[in-house]
Every structure is written in C-alpha cells, then in structure tokens.
CSV table of C-alpha atoms and ligand atoms in Angstrom, one decimal:
chain,number,residue,atom,x,y,z
G,874,UNK,CA,-6.9,14.5,2.3
G,875,UNK,CA,-4.4,11.9,1.9
G,876,UNK,CA,-0.3,13.2,2.0
G,877,UNK,CA,2.5,10.5,1.2
G,878,UNK,CA,5.3,11.7,3.6
G,879,UNK,CA,8.9,9.4,3.5
G,880,UNK,CA,6.9,6.4,1.4
G,881,UNK,CA,3.9,6.2,4.2
G,882,UNK,CA,0.3,7.4,3.5
G,883,UNK,CA,-0.7,10.4,5.7
G,884,UNK,CA,-4.5,10.8,6.0
G,885,UNK,CA,-5.0,14.3,8.1
G,886,UNK,CA,-9.0,14.5,8.8
G,887,UNK,CA,-11.9,11.7,9.5
G,888,UNK,CA,-13.0,11.9,5.3
G,889,UNK,CA,-9.5,10.4,4.6
G,890,UNK,CA,-8.7,8.1,7.1
G,891,UNK,CA,-12.6,6.3,6.5
G,892,UNK,CA,-12.1,6.3,2.4
G,893,UNK,CA,-8.7,4.6,3.3
G,894,UNK,CA,-10.5,1.9,5.4
G,895,UNK,CA,-14.1,1.2,3.2
G,896,UNK,CA,-11.3,0.7,0.5
G,897,UNK,CA,-9.6,-2.5,2.8
G,898,UNK,CA,-13.2,-3.6,3.8
G,899,UNK,CA,-14.6,-3.7,0.5
G,900,UNK,CA,-11.2,-5.9,-0.6
G,901,UNK,CA,-11.9,-7.4,2.7
G,902,UNK,CA,-9.2,-6.9,4.8
G,903,UNK,CA,-8.8,-6.4,8.9
G,904,UNK,CA,-7.5,-3.3,9.8
G,905,UNK,CA,-5.3,-3.0,13.3
G,906,UNK,CA,-5.4,0.7,14.6
G,907,UNK,CA,-2.5,1.4,17.1
G,908,UNK,CA,-3.0,4.8,19.0
G,909,UNK,CA,-0.1,6.9,19.3
G,910,UNK,CA,1.3,10.2,20.1
G,911,UNK,CA,4.6,10.0,18.0
G,912,UNK,CA,8.0,10.5,19.4
G,913,UNK,CA,7.9,6.7,18.4
G,914,UNK,CA,10.7,3.8,19.6
G,915,UNK,CA,11.0,0.4,19.8
G,916,UNK,CA,8.0,-0.5,21.9
G,917,UNK,CA,5.5,1.4,19.4
G,918,UNK,CA,7.5,-0.8,16.9
G,919,UNK,CA,6.0,-4.2,18.7
G,920,UNK,CA,2.9,-2.8,18.7
G,921,UNK,CA,2.6,-2.3,14.5
G,922,UNK,CA,4.3,-5.6,14.2
G,923,UNK,CA,1.8,-7.1,16.1
G,924,UNK,CA,-0.6,-5.2,14.4
G,925,UNK,CA,0.5,-7.2,11.3
G,926,UNK,CA,0.1,-10.0,12.7
G,927,UNK,CA,-4.4,-9.6,13.9
G,928,UNK,CA,-5.1,-7.9,10.8
G,929,UNK,CA,-3.7,-7.3,7.0
G,930,UNK,CA,-3.5,-3.3,7.2
G,931,UNK,CA,-2.6,-1.6,10.0
G,932,UNK,CA,-2.8,2.1,10.7
G,933,UNK,CA,-0.9,4.6,13.5
G,934,UNK,CA,-2.5,7.1,15.0
G,935,UNK,CA,-0.3,9.9,15.8
G,936,UNK,CA,-1.6,12.8,18.0
G,937,UNK,CA,-0.3,14.6,21.3
G,938,UNK,CA,-3.6,15.2,22.8
G,939,UNK,CA,-3.9,18.1,24.4
G,940,UNK,CA,-6.9,17.3,27.2
G,941,UNK,CA,-5.1,14.4,28.5
G,942,UNK,CA,-2.3,16.8,29.8
G,943,UNK,CA,-2.8,19.5,32.9
G,944,UNK,CA,-2.0,22.8,32.6
G,945,UNK,CA,1.4,22.2,34.6
G,946,UNK,CA,2.4,19.1,31.8
G,947,UNK,CA,4.9,18.8,29.6
G,948,UNK,CA,2.2,19.1,26.7
G,949,UNK,CA,3.9,21.8,24.3
G,950,UNK,CA,7.6,20.4,25.3
G,951,UNK,CA,6.4,16.8,24.2
G,952,UNK,CA,8.5,15.6,21.5
G,953,UNK,CA,7.3,15.8,18.3
G,954,UNK,CA,8.9,13.7,15.7
G,955,UNK,CA,6.8,13.5,12.8
G,956,UNK,CA,9.2,12.5,9.6
G,957,UNK,CA,11.3,10.4,11.7
G,958,UNK,CA,8.5,8.3,12.6
G,959,UNK,CA,6.8,8.4,9.3
G,960,UNK,CA,10.1,6.8,7.7
G,961,UNK,CA,10.2,4.3,10.7
G,962,UNK,CA,6.4,3.4,9.7
G,963,UNK,CA,7.2,3.4,6.5
G,964,UNK,CA,10.3,0.5,7.3
G,965,UNK,CA,8.4,-1.4,9.2
G,966,UNK,CA,5.9,-1.6,6.5
G,967,UNK,CA,2.4,0.5,8.5
G,968,UNK,CA,0.2,1.1,5.8
G,969,UNK,CA,-1.5,4.3,7.2
G,970,UNK,CA,-0.8,7.7,9.3
G,971,UNK,CA,-3.5,8.5,10.5
G,972,UNK,CA,-2.5,12.3,12.2
G,973,UNK,CA,-5.4,14.5,12.8
G,974,UNK,CA,-4.9,18.2,14.3
G,975,UNK,CA,-6.4,19.6,16.8
G,976,UNK,CA,-8.9,21.6,14.7
G,977,UNK,CA,-10.1,17.8,13.4
G,978,UNK,CA,-10.1,16.6,17.1
G,979,UNK,CA,-11.5,19.1,18.7
G,980,UNK,CA,-13.7,21.3,16.2
G,981,UNK,CA,-15.3,25.2,17.9
G,982,UNK,CA,-17.8,24.0,20.6
G,983,UNK,CA,-16.4,20.3,21.2
G,984,UNK,CA,-18.1,19.4,24.7
G,985,UNK,CA,-18.6,16.0,24.7
G,986,UNK,CA,-16.1,13.6,27.2
G,987,UNK,CA,-15.7,9.8,27.7
G,988,UNK,CA,-15.9,9.4,31.7
G,989,UNK,CA,-15.0,5.8,32.9
G,990,UNK,CA,-15.6,4.7,36.3
G,991,UNK,CA,-14.9,1.3,37.6
G,992,UNK,CA,-11.9,1.0,40.5
G,993,UNK,CA,-9.7,0.5,37.7
G,994,UNK,CA,-9.8,4.6,37.5
G,995,UNK,CA,-9.6,5.4,41.6
G,996,UNK,CA,-5.8,6.1,42.2
G,997,UNK,CA,-2.9,5.5,41.1
G,998,UNK,CA,-2.7,8.0,37.6
G,999,UNK,CA,-6.0,9.2,38.8
G,1000,UNK,CA,-5.1,10.6,41.7
G,1001,UNK,CA,-1.7,12.5,40.4
G,1002,UNK,CA,-3.6,13.6,37.0
G,1003,UNK,CA,-7.1,13.7,37.4
G,1004,UNK,CA,-7.9,15.1,34.0
G,1005,UNK,CA,-5.8,12.2,32.4
G,1006,UNK,CA,-8.1,9.2,32.2
G,1007,UNK,CA,-11.2,11.3,30.7
G,1008,UNK,CA,-8.9,13.0,28.1
G,1009,UNK,CA,-7.3,9.7,27.0
G,1010,UNK,CA,-10.9,7.8,27.1
G,1011,UNK,CA,-12.4,10.6,24.9
G,1012,UNK,CA,-9.8,10.6,22.3
G,1013,UNK,CA,-9.5,6.9,22.5
G,1014,UNK,CA,-12.8,6.1,22.2
G,1015,UNK,CA,-13.3,9.4,19.1
G,1016,UNK,CA,-9.9,7.1,17.0
G,1017,UNK,CA,-12.1,3.8,17.6
G,1018,UNK,CA,-15.0,5.1,15.7
G,1019,UNK,CA,-13.3,7.5,13.3
G,1020,UNK,CA,-11.7,4.2,12.2
G,1021,UNK,CA,-14.0,1.5,13.2
G,1022,UNK,CA,-10.9,-0.9,13.6
G,1023,UNK,CA,-11.1,-5.0,14.3
G,1024,UNK,CA,-7.9,-4.8,16.5
G,1025,UNK,CA,-6.6,-1.6,18.4
G,1026,UNK,CA,-3.8,-2.2,20.5
G,1027,UNK,CA,-2.3,-1.0,23.0
G,1028,UNK,CA,0.6,-1.2,25.5
G,1029,UNK,CA,0.8,-3.0,29.1
G,1030,UNK,CA,3.7,-0.4,29.2
G,1031,UNK,CA,1.0,2.0,30.2
G,1032,UNK,CA,-1.3,-1.0,32.6
G,1033,UNK,CA,-3.8,1.1,34.2
G,1034,UNK,CA,-4.1,3.1,30.9
G,1035,UNK,CA,-4.8,-0.3,28.7
G,1036,UNK,CA,-7.6,-1.4,31.6
G,1037,UNK,CA,-9.4,1.7,31.4
G,1038,UNK,CA,-10.1,1.6,27.8
G,1039,UNK,CA,-10.8,-2.3,27.7
G,1040,UNK,CA,-13.6,-1.0,30.6
G,1041,UNK,CA,-14.6,1.9,28.3
G,1042,UNK,CA,-14.9,-0.8,25.0
G,1043,UNK,CA,-16.8,-3.0,27.1
G,1044,UNK,CA,-19.4,-0.6,28.8
G,1045,UNK,CA,-20.0,1.5,25.4
G,1046,UNK,CA,-20.2,-2.0,23.0
G,1047,UNK,CA,-17.4,-1.1,20.8
G,1048,UNK,CA,-17.2,-3.3,18.0
G,1049,UNK,CA,-13.4,-3.7,18.4
G,1050,UNK,CA,-11.0,-6.1,20.5
G,1051,UNK,CA,-8.1,-4.8,22.5
G,1052,UNK,CA,-5.1,-5.7,22.9
G,1053,UNK,CA,-2.5,-5.7,25.5
G,1054,UNK,CA,1.3,-5.7,24.4
G,1055,UNK,CA,4.0,-6.9,26.0
G,1056,UNK,CA,6.3,-3.9,27.8
G,1057,UNK,CA,9.5,-3.6,25.4
G,1058,UNK,CA,12.2,-2.6,27.4
G,1059,UNK,CA,15.8,-1.5,27.4
G,1060,UNK,CA,19.0,-3.7,27.5
G,1061,UNK,CA,19.6,-2.5,31.3
G,1062,UNK,CA,15.5,-3.5,31.6
G,1063,UNK,CA,14.7,0.6,32.1
G,1064,UNK,CA,10.7,0.5,30.2
G,1065,UNK,CA,10.9,2.2,26.5
G,1066,UNK,CA,9.5,5.8,26.8
G,1067,UNK,CA,9.5,8.8,24.6
G,1068,UNK,CA,10.0,10.8,28.0
G,1069,UNK,CA,13.3,8.8,28.6
G,1070,UNK,CA,15.2,11.4,25.9
G,1071,UNK,CA,14.1,13.9,29.1
G,1072,UNK,CA,16.3,11.9,31.3
G,1073,UNK,CA,20.2,13.3,31.6
G,1074,UNK,CA,23.1,10.8,32.0
G,1075,UNK,CA,23.0,10.3,35.6
G,1076,UNK,CA,19.4,10.4,35.6
G,1077,UNK,CA,18.6,8.2,33.2
G,1078,UNK,CA,21.2,5.2,35.0
G,1079,UNK,CA,19.5,5.9,37.8
G,1080,UNK,CA,15.9,5.6,36.2
G,1081,UNK,CA,17.0,1.5,35.8
G,1082,UNK,CA,16.5,1.2,39.4
G,1083,UNK,CA,12.5,0.9,38.9
G,1084,UNK,CA,12.5,-2.5,36.8
G,1085,UNK,CA,15.0,-3.2,39.3
G,1086,UNK,CA,12.9,-2.6,42.7
G,1087,UNK,CA,9.7,-3.7,40.6
G,1088,UNK,CA,11.1,-7.3,39.9
G,1089,UNK,CA,12.8,-7.4,43.2
G,1090,UNK,CA,9.4,-6.6,45.1
G,1091,UNK,CA,8.1,-8.7,42.4
G,1092,UNK,CA,9.8,-11.5,43.5
G,1093,UNK,CA,10.0,-11.5,47.3
G,1094,UNK,CA,5.6,-11.2,46.9
G,1095,UNK,CA,5.9,-14.6,44.5
G,1096,UNK,CA,8.2,-15.9,47.9
G,1097,UNK,CA,5.5,-15.4,50.2
G,1098,UNK,CA,6.6,-12.2,51.9
G,1099,UNK,CA,4.0,-9.9,53.1
G,1100,UNK,CA,3.2,-7.1,50.5
G,1101,UNK,CA,3.3,-3.9,53.2
G,1102,UNK,CA,6.2,-4.2,54.5
G,1103,UNK,CA,7.8,-5.3,51.0
G,1104,UNK,CA,6.2,-2.2,49.1
G,1105,UNK,CA,7.3,-0.3,51.6
G,1106,UNK,CA,10.8,-1.6,51.6
G,1107,UNK,CA,11.1,-0.7,47.6
G,1108,UNK,CA,9.5,2.2,48.3
G,1109,UNK,CA,12.5,3.1,50.2
G,1110,UNK,CA,14.9,1.7,47.7
G,1111,UNK,CA,13.5,4.2,45.2
G,1112,UNK,CA,13.7,7.6,47.4
G,1113,UNK,CA,17.5,6.4,48.6
G,1114,UNK,CA,17.8,6.4,45.5
G,1115,UNK,CA,16.9,9.9,44.3
G,1116,UNK,CA,13.4,9.4,42.8
G,1117,UNK,CA,10.6,11.3,44.1
G,1118,UNK,CA,7.8,8.9,44.3
G,1119,UNK,CA,3.7,9.7,43.5
G,1120,UNK,CA,2.9,5.4,44.2
G,1121,UNK,CA,4.1,1.9,44.5
G,1122,UNK,CA,0.7,0.1,45.1
G,1123,UNK,CA,-0.1,-4.0,44.7
G,1124,UNK,CA,-3.9,-4.4,42.2
G,1125,UNK,CA,-5.4,-6.6,41.1
G,1126,UNK,CA,-4.4,-7.5,37.2
G,1127,UNK,CA,-7.9,-7.5,36.0
G,1128,UNK,CA,-10.1,-4.8,38.0
G,1129,UNK,CA,-7.3,-2.6,39.9
G,1130,UNK,CA,-8.8,-3.3,42.7
G,1131,UNK,CA,-5.8,-2.8,45.6
G,1132,UNK,CA,-4.9,-6.0,46.7
G,1133,UNK,CA,-3.3,-6.1,50.7
G,1134,UNK,CA,-2.5,-9.9,50.3
G,1135,UNK,CA,-2.1,-12.1,48.0
G,1136,UNK,CA,-4.0,-15.9,47.8
G,1137,UNK,CA,-2.7,-16.4,44.5
G,1138,UNK,CA,-5.2,-14.2,42.0
G,1139,UNK,CA,-2.2,-12.4,39.1
G,1140,UNK,CA,-1.3,-8.8,40.5
G,1141,UNK,CA,0.3,-6.0,39.2
G,1142,UNK,CA,2.9,-3.8,41.3
G,1143,UNK,CA,2.1,-0.2,39.5
G,1144,UNK,CA,4.6,2.5,39.8
G,1145,UNK,CA,4.9,6.5,39.2
G,1146,UNK,CA,8.0,8.2,39.7
G,1147,UNK,CA,9.9,11.4,39.2
G,1148,UNK,CA,13.7,12.2,38.8
G,1149,UNK,CA,14.3,15.3,38.5
G,1150,UNK,CA,11.5,17.1,36.5
G,1151,UNK,CA,10.6,13.7,34.4
G,1152,UNK,CA,8.1,12.0,35.8
G,1153,UNK,CA,7.9,7.8,34.4
G,1154,UNK,CA,5.3,5.0,34.5
G,1155,UNK,CA,5.5,1.3,35.3
G,1156,UNK,CA,4.5,-2.0,36.5
G,1157,UNK,CA,5.2,-5.6,37.2
G,1158,UNK,CA,3.7,-8.9,36.7
G,1159,UNK,CA,3.1,-10.9,40.7
O,466,AMP,P1,2.6,7.0,23.9
O,466,AMP,O1,2.9,7.7,22.0
O,466,AMP,O2,3.4,7.3,24.6
O,466,AMP,O3,1.0,7.3,24.1
O,466,AMP,O4,1.5,5.1,23.4
O,466,AMP,C1,1.4,4.8,22.5
O,466,AMP,C2,1.2,3.3,22.9
O,466,AMP,O5,2.4,2.6,23.0
O,466,AMP,C3,0.3,3.3,23.9
O,466,AMP,O6,-0.3,2.0,23.9
O,466,AMP,C4,1.8,2.2,25.1
O,466,AMP,O7,1.2,2.1,26.1
O,466,AMP,C5,2.1,1.9,23.8
O,466,AMP,N1,3.8,2.1,24.5
O,466,AMP,C6,4.0,3.0,24.8
O,466,AMP,N2,5.6,2.5,25.3
O,466,AMP,C7,5.7,1.2,25.1
O,466,AMP,C8,6.9,0.0,25.4
O,466,AMP,N3,8.1,0.0,26.2
O,466,AMP,N4,6.3,-0.7,25.6
O,466,AMP,C9,5.5,-1.4,24.7
O,466,AMP,N5,4.4,-0.3,24.4
O,466,AMP,C10,4.8,0.9,24.5
C-alpha cells in the first residue's frame, strides 16, 4: 500500500516498496537507498542529496530498529517526528519514504540474524553495546534485500557502523555500492545527531568539546606526538569538561585494527562519551 504524506509517497510494506522500485527499474532508473531512524536533520539531508547525484531515484527508509537497542537504552524515548521528516524529504525531492512497521520487519517467528566478524566489530561500540552491530547488520541486510538499490549511503558520523556494513556487503556479495558521506556538523563543530535534542542548554555547550578534543588530538598526532600520551591527554580533557568516557581510541581507518604507532597509514580517532544521560559518538581522520 502506498500512502501520500506531506507530498511524498510512503511505502509501509515490502510489496509496496518492491512495486515502486520495479516501475523505476522498468524505466531504466538507478536507485539509491538512505537508511535512517528518522528525526531527520541536515546530516540525513546531505545523504539524500548525495544519493540524488548517484541515482535518479532515492528511497529514504525510516525505521527505529528495536533490535539494535539494549533494554536499558533509549528505544522508547528515541525521537519520532514522522510528519516533519516527510515534509523535509518532500522539499529535498526524495522519491519514496519506506516506513515499515515492526511487524513487517520482524513478523511472528522471525529468528534469523546477520552477525559480522573481523576487526571492525571488535571493541569500540561493540564493547558497550554488544547487541548493536548484529541489530544493525540484520536490519540493513533486510533493507538492502527488500529495496535492491544500486547504491546505499551511510554517514561517516557512525564510522564503525559504516565499516561493519562495508564488511557485511563484501562478505555476503550483496550487489550494492556502499558510499560513506562526510559528517555534517553544527557551527561549533558538534556532529549533527538525532540524539542532540536530548541535551540541555549547558550540555549542548559542553558537547562541542568533543570535536575540539578530536581536532586537537588529530593535529598533535599528525605533528608526530606519540599516540598513547596524546590520547590520554585528550581523554583527561574530556573528563575535566564533564564527560564520562566510554572510549577514545586510534584505529586503522579501513580495518579498524588498533593503531599503537603511526607510520603514514590513514587512521581514525573514535570517541564515545556521555554527558548527563546522553551518549554521543564522533570520529576524526588522522
Ligand atoms: P540515524 O538516523 O542516526 O540512524 O542515521 C542514519 C544515517 O545518517 C546513518 O548512515 C548515519 O551515519 C547518517 N548520519 C547521522 N548523522 C549524520 C551527520 N551528522 N552527518 C552525516 N551523516 C549522518
């Protein structure tokens, strides 16, 4: 069934999605998929615009995926702003919103998962959210199989997630090109995130210490400072600013294997930190 919401078509189930994609395919159009959990912001919009450069047709999926949240996490409280999201996507000129229900994605009896291995899934988010990548890989695999796009776009904001998805697509020979897009930031450097709306005014100001610490740490590493003390200093700086740090680590930019010493290879700083009850993640190229 296709509905029209705020001037954009909305597919609620796999049948409607596939029927639309089939029409586009028959017309020879390329298709891009942008998976999201809604509560859209300029970071999501930039993914859609890049999708439009890659393909004649863009699908934005909106699904708050229960299986990637632990029972203690913010699934119930996660912001849901469907009408505003649709209006924004209509204004950008996306072609279809795919907003399946939980019953469509996980019908009674559903019992399969996609579990991704390799260094990309070791540590970082996986150490703090052990359910997360299996939840993400399973839902992204389903979305890719359901919509069969030529390209799918993901933000570098969730850097480890992007590498895990690349790994899954390679391992499973899924016929899709994965593109990673630059992180869109607020004027003070804070990476845009649907979760930023949880921040109080004071926390919002403090949150800008994250990109500042990453930027300075990356600059020091590039200038030849030794990683261990440089990362310790950045961790201490964030803790002094009021964060409870889950991790701040230096990893190989592609494999995400831990990096103890830089020798010209592209590396990435990755951080997760809590301010109050809000957990923020970010990363920076070195
Ligand atoms: P989410 O709705 O938070 O699950 O994110 C959906 C997609 O948007 C993911 O691929 C994210 O990495 C991407 N994304 C989220 N925030 C940003 C941002 N600030 N800049 C670029 N992409 C982003």
